[in-house]
Coordinates of C-alpha atoms and ligand atoms in Angstrom, one line a residue:
M169 CA -38.8 72.7 54.7
D170 CA -36.8 69.8 53.5
T171 CA -38.2 66.7 55.2
G172 CA -35.3 64.5 54.0
L173 CA -37.9 61.8 53.1
K174 CA -37.3 61.5 49.4
N175 CA -36.7 57.9 48.4
R176 CA -37.3 56.7 51.9
V177 CA -39.4 53.5 52.1
A178 CA -42.6 53.9 54.2
I179 CA -45.0 51.2 55.2
V180 CA -48.5 52.6 56.1
A181 CA -50.8 50.0 57.6
A182 CA -54.6 50.1 57.2
S183 CA -54.4 52.7 54.5
S184 CA -57.3 52.2 52.1
Q185 CA -59.2 55.1 53.6
G186 CA -59.3 57.6 56.4
I187 CA -56.2 58.6 58.4
G188 CA -54.1 55.8 57.0
R189 CA -54.8 56.8 53.5
A190 CA -54.1 60.4 54.2
V191 CA -50.7 59.4 55.7
A192 CA -49.8 57.3 52.7
E193 CA -50.8 60.3 50.5
A194 CA -48.7 62.8 52.5
L195 CA -45.6 60.6 52.6
A196 CA -45.9 60.0 48.9
A197 CA -46.0 63.7 48.4
E198 CA -42.6 63.9 50.2
G199 CA -41.2 61.4 47.7
C200 CA -41.4 58.2 49.8
C201 CA -41.9 54.8 48.2
I202 CA -45.1 53.6 49.8
A203 CA -46.2 50.1 50.9
M204 CA -49.9 50.1 51.7
C205 CA -52.2 47.4 53.2
A206 CA -55.8 46.9 54.2
R207 CA -58.2 44.0 54.2
Q208 CA -60.4 45.0 51.2
A209 CA -58.4 44.4 48.0
Q210 CA -60.5 46.5 45.7
A211 CA -60.6 49.7 47.9
L212 CA -56.9 49.3 48.6
Q213 CA -56.0 48.9 44.9
H214 CA -58.1 52.0 44.1
A215 CA -56.3 54.1 46.8
A216 CA -52.9 52.8 45.7
E217 CA -53.6 53.7 42.0
Q218 CA -54.8 57.2 43.0
I219 CA -51.7 57.9 45.1
A220 CA -49.3 56.6 42.5
K221 CA -50.9 58.7 39.9
H222 CA -51.2 62.0 41.8
H223 CA -47.7 61.9 43.3
R224 CA -45.9 59.9 40.6
A225 CA -44.9 57.7 43.6
K226 CA -43.8 54.1 43.7
V227 CA -46.6 52.3 45.5
F228 CA -46.8 48.6 46.5
A229 CA -50.2 47.5 47.9
L230 CA -51.1 44.1 49.4
P231 CA -54.4 43.0 51.0
V232 CA -53.4 42.2 54.6
D233 CA -55.3 41.7 57.9
V234 CA -53.1 43.4 60.4
T235 CA -54.3 41.0 63.1
D236 CA -52.6 38.1 61.2
P237 CA -48.9 38.0 62.2
Q238 CA -47.9 35.8 59.2
A239 CA -49.6 38.2 56.8
V240 CA -47.8 41.1 58.4
H241 CA -44.5 39.1 58.0
E242 CA -45.1 38.5 54.3
F243 CA -46.1 42.1 53.7
V244 CA -42.9 43.5 55.2
E245 CA -40.8 40.9 53.4
Q246 CA -42.4 41.7 50.1
T247 CA -41.9 45.5 50.8
V248 CA -38.2 44.9 51.4
S249 CA -37.8 42.8 48.3
Q250 CA -39.6 45.5 46.2
F251 CA -37.9 48.6 47.6
G252 CA -34.7 47.3 49.3
G253 CA -35.6 48.0 52.9
V254 CA -38.0 49.8 55.2
D255 CA -37.3 53.2 56.8
V256 CA -40.6 54.4 58.1
C257 CA -43.4 52.2 59.6
V258 CA -46.8 53.8 60.5
T259 CA -49.0 51.3 62.4
N260 CA -52.7 51.7 62.2
A261 CA -56.0 49.6 62.2
G262 CA -59.7 50.2 62.5
G263 CA -60.9 51.5 65.8
P264 CA -62.8 49.3 68.3
P265 CA -66.6 49.6 68.7
A266 CA -68.1 52.2 71.0
K267 CA -69.5 50.4 74.1
G268 CA -69.8 50.8 77.8
F269 CA -68.0 48.3 80.0
L270 CA -70.9 45.9 80.8
A271 CA -72.0 45.8 77.1
T272 CA -68.4 44.8 76.1
S273 CA -67.9 41.0 75.6
L274 CA -64.7 39.1 76.1
E275 CA -64.6 38.6 72.4
D276 CA -64.7 42.5 72.0
W277 CA -61.7 42.7 74.3
R278 CA -59.8 40.1 72.4
S279 CA -60.5 41.8 69.1
A280 CA -59.5 45.2 70.4
V281 CA -56.2 43.8 71.7
D282 CA -55.5 42.0 68.4
A283 CA -56.3 45.0 66.2
N284 CA -55.1 47.9 68.3
F285 CA -52.2 46.5 70.3
L286 CA -50.9 43.2 68.9
S287 CA -50.9 44.5 65.3
T288 CA -48.4 47.1 66.5
V289 CA -46.2 44.4 68.0
Y290 CA -46.3 42.4 64.8
F291 CA -45.1 45.3 62.7
A292 CA -42.5 46.4 65.2
R293 CA -41.0 42.8 65.3
E294 CA -40.8 42.7 61.5
V295 CA -39.4 46.2 60.7
I296 CA -36.9 46.8 63.6
P297 CA -34.2 44.3 62.3
H298 CA -34.3 46.1 58.9
M299 CA -34.1 49.5 60.5
Q300 CA -31.2 48.3 62.8
S301 CA -29.2 47.2 59.8
K302 CA -29.5 50.8 58.4
R303 CA -29.1 52.4 61.8
W304 CA -32.1 54.7 60.9
G305 CA -35.8 54.2 61.4
R306 CA -39.0 55.8 62.4
I307 CA -42.0 53.9 63.9
I308 CA -45.1 56.0 64.3
T309 CA -48.2 54.5 65.9
I310 CA -51.7 55.9 65.2
T311 CA -53.8 55.6 68.4
S312 CA -56.2 58.2 69.8
I313 CA -56.8 61.1 72.2
T314 CA -57.9 58.3 74.5
T315 CA -54.2 57.8 75.3
K316 CA -54.4 61.0 77.4
Q317 CA -58.1 61.4 78.1
P318 CA -60.7 58.7 78.3
V319 CA -63.7 59.1 76.0
P320 CA -67.2 58.1 77.3
D321 CA -68.4 54.7 75.8
L322 CA -65.0 54.0 74.3
V323 CA -63.8 51.7 77.1
L324 CA -62.0 49.4 74.7
S325 CA -60.0 52.3 73.2
N326 CA -59.4 53.9 76.6
A327 CA -57.9 50.7 78.0
V328 CA -56.1 49.1 75.1
R329 CA -54.4 52.2 73.6
A330 CA -52.5 52.6 76.9
A331 CA -50.6 49.4 76.1
V332 CA -49.5 50.9 72.9
V333 CA -48.1 53.9 74.7
G334 CA -46.1 51.6 77.0
L335 CA -44.8 49.7 74.0
V336 CA -43.8 53.0 72.2
R337 CA -41.9 54.2 75.2
S338 CA -40.1 50.8 75.7
L339 CA -39.1 50.6 72.0
A340 CA -37.9 54.2 72.0
N341 CA -35.7 53.4 75.0
E342 CA -34.4 50.1 73.7
F343 CA -33.7 51.1 70.0
G344 CA -32.7 54.8 70.3
K345 CA -29.1 53.7 70.2
A346 CA -29.8 52.1 66.8
G347 CA -31.1 55.4 65.4
I348 CA -34.7 54.2 65.6
L349 CA -37.2 56.9 66.8
V350 CA -40.6 55.7 68.0
N351 CA -43.5 58.0 68.6
N352 CA -47.3 57.9 68.9
V353 CA -49.8 60.1 67.3
G354 CA -53.2 60.5 68.9
P355 CA -55.9 61.9 66.7
G356 CA -59.0 63.7 68.1
F357 CA -62.3 63.9 66.2
T358 CA -61.3 63.5 62.6
A359 CA -63.6 63.5 59.5
T360 CA -63.4 59.8 58.4
Q361 CA -65.8 56.9 57.9
R362 CA -65.0 55.9 61.5
L363 CA -66.2 59.2 62.9
R364 CA -69.4 59.1 60.7
E365 CA -70.2 55.6 62.1
L366 CA -69.6 56.8 65.7
A367 CA -71.8 59.8 65.1
K368 CA -74.6 57.6 63.7
R369 CA -74.5 55.3 66.7
R370 CA -74.4 58.1 69.2
A371 CA -77.3 59.9 67.4
Q372 CA -79.5 56.8 67.6
A373 CA -78.6 56.3 71.3
F374 CA -79.3 59.8 72.4
G375 CA -82.2 60.7 70.0
Q376 CA -80.2 63.4 68.3
S377 CA -79.3 64.1 64.7
E378 CA -75.8 63.1 63.5
K379 CA -75.2 66.8 62.7
Q380 CA -75.9 67.7 66.4
V381 CA -73.5 65.0 67.6
V382 CA -70.7 66.2 65.3
A383 CA -71.4 69.8 66.3
A384 CA -71.1 68.9 70.0
W385 CA -67.7 67.2 69.3
A386 CA -66.5 70.3 67.4
E387 CA -67.5 72.5 70.4
A388 CA -65.5 70.3 72.7
T389 CA -62.3 71.4 70.9
A390 CA -60.4 74.7 71.3
L391 CA -60.5 75.2 67.5
Q392 CA -64.3 74.5 67.4
R393 CA -64.0 72.1 64.5
I394 CA -63.4 68.5 63.5
A395 CA -60.0 67.7 61.9
E396 CA -59.3 66.8 58.3
P397 CA -57.3 63.5 58.0
R398 CA -54.6 65.5 56.2
E399 CA -53.9 67.4 59.5
V400 CA -53.1 64.2 61.3
A401 CA -51.0 63.0 58.3
D402 CA -48.9 66.2 58.3
T403 CA -47.9 65.5 61.9
V404 CA -46.9 61.9 61.0
V405 CA -44.8 63.3 58.1
W406 CA -43.0 65.7 60.5
L407 CA -42.3 62.9 63.0
A408 CA -41.0 60.7 60.1
S409 CA -38.8 63.5 58.8
E410 CA -35.2 64.6 59.6
R411 CA -36.8 67.7 61.1
A412 CA -37.9 65.6 64.1
S413 CA -34.5 64.0 64.7
Y414 CA -34.4 64.4 68.5
I415 CA -38.0 63.4 69.4
T416 CA -38.7 59.9 70.6
G417 CA -41.0 58.0 73.0
Q418 CA -43.6 60.8 72.8
T419 CA -47.4 60.9 72.3
I420 CA -48.4 63.9 70.2
L421 CA -52.1 64.7 70.1
V422 CA -53.6 66.2 67.0
D423 CA -56.9 67.1 68.6
G424 CA -57.5 70.8 68.0
G425 CA -57.2 71.3 71.8
A426 CA -59.9 68.7 72.8
Y427 CA -57.6 67.3 75.6
K428 CA -58.3 69.4 78.7
G429 CA -55.2 68.6 80.8
L430 CA -52.0 70.6 81.1
Ligands
NAD67 P1 -61.5 54.4 59.1 O1 -62.5 53.4 59.6 O2 -61.9 55.5 58.3 O3 -60.3 53.6 58.4 C1 -59.7 52.4 59.0 C2 -58.8 51.7 58.0 O4 -58.3 50.6 58.6 C3 -59.5 51.3 56.7 O5 -58.6 51.4 55.6 C4 -59.7 49.8 56.9 O6 -59.8 49.0 55.7 C5 -58.5 49.5 57.7 N1 -58.6 48.3 58.6 C6 -59.5 48.1 59.6 N2 -59.2 46.9 60.2 C7 -58.1 46.4 59.6 C8 -57.4 45.1 59.7 N3 -57.7 44.3 60.7 N4 -56.4 44.9 58.9 C9 -56.1 45.8 57.9 N5 -56.7 46.9 57.7 C10 -57.7 47.2 58.6 O7 -60.8 54.9 60.5 P2 -59.9 56.2 60.8 O8 -60.8 57.2 61.3 O9 -59.0 56.5 59.7 O10 -59.1 55.6 62.1 C11 -57.8 55.1 62.1 C12 -57.4 54.9 63.5 O11 -57.5 56.2 64.2 C13 -58.4 54.0 64.3 O12 -57.7 53.2 65.2 C14 -59.3 55.0 65.0 O13 -59.9 54.4 66.2 C15 -58.3 56.0 65.4 N6 -58.9 57.3 65.7 C16 -59.8 57.9 64.8 C17 -60.4 59.1 65.2 C18 -61.4 59.8 64.3 O14 -62.1 60.7 64.8 N7 -61.5 59.4 63.0 C19 -60.2 59.6 66.5 C20 -59.3 59.0 67.3 C21 -58.7 57.8 66.9

């Protein structure tokens, strides 16, 4: 399948590990020039070097906190000056902590809004003018299965991700005429550092082993297993590609059938 992504410029936010890194890797494998960012310079540099080496890809990496609008501005500007534009922007950030409502402080709410909603706004504001000038663009937000089905003890994710879906739909409607397609990908249980941390906390809270917690999550899916980050990344690649040219404003779950609705 020709994805038409060769030589496209792709920004992948929060990409030193986990799903973001897998997305950067998968887009590099399709021949994209990759701009990566994350907070930890060393881990980011290591990931960027590995991706450049394995895929002979052009990779630009800059330490950026995605909750800082000025840092996002500079990252996008530097990407454009390195690669001549920006075609694909995948927004991502670390997930919010697992808490029930009464255990959640106002500071937790503000942090979740900053990391999981406003960071998407910052990237969209920066990349859309560049995409408009080329009359081609793809914005893909990484959120969660919580956009369709609330997860117990993830009240921050359950509430804040819904705003991203509203934004995605609005941007899709406003910028479709400029050739910009905007979609949202919602992972289910995916084998990353984030999932290991959630399993550890849940195991402590319920007096179970981490293995039992993960096994119960796997059983909650139709496929009876946890996803590999690459499986989420492949869906992002497809949405970024020419093969998904009539899809916009959608939320696509990559959850192995964990969502129980129709
Ligand atoms: P992860 O913790 O493995 O990786 C998160 C990445 O984000 C890292 O590279 C980290 O350095 C970077 N990051 C975190 N905060 C940042 C910030 N402020 N600025 C820049 N970079 C930042 O997590 P993951 O599992 O890959 O999750 C990615 C997203 O997908 C999260 O929003 C998570 O909640 C969501 N998600 C994950 C799962 C899962 O099972 N793993 C399920 C549903 C949703």
